[in-house]
Short mmCIF file of C-alpha atoms in Angstrom, two decimals:
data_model
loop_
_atom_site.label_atom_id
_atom_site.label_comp_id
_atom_site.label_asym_id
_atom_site.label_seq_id
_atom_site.Cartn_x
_atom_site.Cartn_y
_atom_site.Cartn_z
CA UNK A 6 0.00 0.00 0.00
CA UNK A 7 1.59 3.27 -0.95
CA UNK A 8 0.43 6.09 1.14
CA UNK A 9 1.35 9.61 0.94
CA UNK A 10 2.20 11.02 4.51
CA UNK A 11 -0.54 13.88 5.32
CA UNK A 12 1.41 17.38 5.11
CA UNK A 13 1.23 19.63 7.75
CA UNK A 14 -1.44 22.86 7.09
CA UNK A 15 0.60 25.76 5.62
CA UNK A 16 1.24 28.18 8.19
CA UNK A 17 1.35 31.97 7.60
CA UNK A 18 4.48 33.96 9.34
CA UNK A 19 4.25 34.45 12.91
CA UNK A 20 2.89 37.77 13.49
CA UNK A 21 -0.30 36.73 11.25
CA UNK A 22 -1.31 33.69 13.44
CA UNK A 23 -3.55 34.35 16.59
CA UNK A 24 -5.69 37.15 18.42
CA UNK A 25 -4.55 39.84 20.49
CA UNK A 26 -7.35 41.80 22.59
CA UNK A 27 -7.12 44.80 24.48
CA UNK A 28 -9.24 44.97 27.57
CA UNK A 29 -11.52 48.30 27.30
CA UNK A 30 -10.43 49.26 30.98
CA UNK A 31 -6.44 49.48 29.59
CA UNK A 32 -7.17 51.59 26.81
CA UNK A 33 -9.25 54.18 29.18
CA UNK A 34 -6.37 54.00 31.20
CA UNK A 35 -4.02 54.84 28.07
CA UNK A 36 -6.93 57.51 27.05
CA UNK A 37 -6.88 59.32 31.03
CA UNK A 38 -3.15 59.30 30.70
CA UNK A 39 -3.31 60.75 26.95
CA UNK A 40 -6.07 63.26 28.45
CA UNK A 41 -3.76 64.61 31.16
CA UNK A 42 -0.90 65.34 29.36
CA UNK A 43 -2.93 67.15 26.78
CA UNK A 44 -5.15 69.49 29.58
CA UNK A 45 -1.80 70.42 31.08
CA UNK A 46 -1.55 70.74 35.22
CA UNK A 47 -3.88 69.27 37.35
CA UNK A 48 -6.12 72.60 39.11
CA UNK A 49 -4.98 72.76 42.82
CA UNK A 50 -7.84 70.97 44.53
CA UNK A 51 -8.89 69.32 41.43
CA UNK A 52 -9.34 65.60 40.03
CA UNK A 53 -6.80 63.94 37.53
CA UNK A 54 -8.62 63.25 34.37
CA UNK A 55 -10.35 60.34 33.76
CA UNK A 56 -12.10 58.26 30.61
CA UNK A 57 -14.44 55.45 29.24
CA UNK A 58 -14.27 53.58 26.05
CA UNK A 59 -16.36 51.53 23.95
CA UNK A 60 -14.43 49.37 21.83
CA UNK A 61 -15.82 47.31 18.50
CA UNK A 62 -13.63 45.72 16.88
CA UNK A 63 -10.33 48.04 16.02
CA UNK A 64 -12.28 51.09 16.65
CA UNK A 65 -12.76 53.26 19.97
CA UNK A 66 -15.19 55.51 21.19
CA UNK A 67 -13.81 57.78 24.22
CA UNK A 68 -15.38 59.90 26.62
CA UNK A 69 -13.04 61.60 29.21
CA UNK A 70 -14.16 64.21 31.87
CA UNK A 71 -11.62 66.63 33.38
CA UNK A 72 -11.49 69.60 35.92
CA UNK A 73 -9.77 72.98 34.89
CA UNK A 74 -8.40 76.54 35.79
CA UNK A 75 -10.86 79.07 35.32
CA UNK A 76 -9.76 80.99 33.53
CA UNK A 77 -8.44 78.91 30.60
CA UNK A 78 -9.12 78.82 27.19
CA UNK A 79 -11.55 75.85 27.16
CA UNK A 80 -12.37 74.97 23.68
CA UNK A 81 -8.02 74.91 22.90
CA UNK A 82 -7.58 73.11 26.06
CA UNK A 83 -10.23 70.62 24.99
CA UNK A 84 -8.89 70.35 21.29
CA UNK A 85 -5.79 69.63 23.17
CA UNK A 86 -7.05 66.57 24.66
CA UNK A 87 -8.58 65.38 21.94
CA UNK A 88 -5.93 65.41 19.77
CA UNK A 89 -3.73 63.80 22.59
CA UNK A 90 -6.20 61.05 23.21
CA UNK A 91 -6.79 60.43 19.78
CA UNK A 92 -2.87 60.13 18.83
CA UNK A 93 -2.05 58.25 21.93
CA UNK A 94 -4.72 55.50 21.53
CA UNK A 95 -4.10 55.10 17.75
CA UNK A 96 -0.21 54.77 18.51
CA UNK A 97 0.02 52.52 21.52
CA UNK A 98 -3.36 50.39 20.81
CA UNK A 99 -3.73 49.88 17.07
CA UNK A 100 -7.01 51.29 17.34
CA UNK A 101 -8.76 53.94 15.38
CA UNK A 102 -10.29 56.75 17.19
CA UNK A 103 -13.79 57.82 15.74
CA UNK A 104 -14.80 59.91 18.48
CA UNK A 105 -13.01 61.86 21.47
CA UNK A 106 -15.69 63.70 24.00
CA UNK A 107 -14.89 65.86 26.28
CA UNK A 108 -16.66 66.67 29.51
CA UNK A 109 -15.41 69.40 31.95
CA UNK A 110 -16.64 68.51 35.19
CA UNK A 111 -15.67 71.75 37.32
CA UNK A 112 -13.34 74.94 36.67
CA UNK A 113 -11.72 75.86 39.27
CA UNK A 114 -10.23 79.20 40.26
CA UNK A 115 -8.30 81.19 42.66
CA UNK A 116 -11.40 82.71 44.52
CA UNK A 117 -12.83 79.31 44.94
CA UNK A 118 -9.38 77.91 46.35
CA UNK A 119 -9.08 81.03 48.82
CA UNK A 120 -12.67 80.94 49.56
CA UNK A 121 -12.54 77.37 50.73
CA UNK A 122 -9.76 77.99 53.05
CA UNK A 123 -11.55 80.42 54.66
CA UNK A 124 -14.54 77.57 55.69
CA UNK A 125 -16.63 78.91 53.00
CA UNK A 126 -18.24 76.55 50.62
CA UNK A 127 -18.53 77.39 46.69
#
């Protein structure tokens, strides 16, 4: 009986076999650090950034909220982030970036600050 020894499947090079996935929670934490480089300086008093993604597939959808001086120029500021975020996600992730928003939770300024030491609430 003459048999012809079954060949091995052909396999592709390495990098095109398998699955990577990215857990949502590490690219908001790529998108909060992205987001605080791009605001600039914490306020004194104030929150660090923070974000949320929804991921499908290779593309994100991020929403990060943020605290700033008042006064600032908001809309740059924001643009700032956006552009950050975007960038930083695309770079580091693979992903594409359809959508940045930006939420500003609080502005904070100096009368605020030397109000509240004074035991007066804002």
């Amino acid at each position: 009986m003459t048999g012809v020894a079954a060949r091995p499947p052909a396999r592709g090079p390495v990098r095109d076999r398998g699955a990577t996935r990215i857990a949502d929670r590490v690219v908001a934490k790529i998108a909060a650090q992205a987001a605080r480089e791009g605001a600039g300086p914490t306020p004194a008093g104030g929150s660090r950034p923070h974000a949320s993604v929804v991921v499908h597939r290779d593309v994100a959808r991020v929403a990060v909220s943020l605290e700033l001086d008042y006064p600032s120029d908001i809309g740059r500021r924001c643009g700032a982030v956006r552009g950050r975020v975007r960038t930083r996600v695309e770079e580091l992730v693979g992903m594409e970036v359809h959508e940045v928003t930006v939420h500003v939770e609080r502005l904070h300024s100096a009368l605020t600050r030397q109000g509240a030491s004074r035991g007066r609430l804002s």
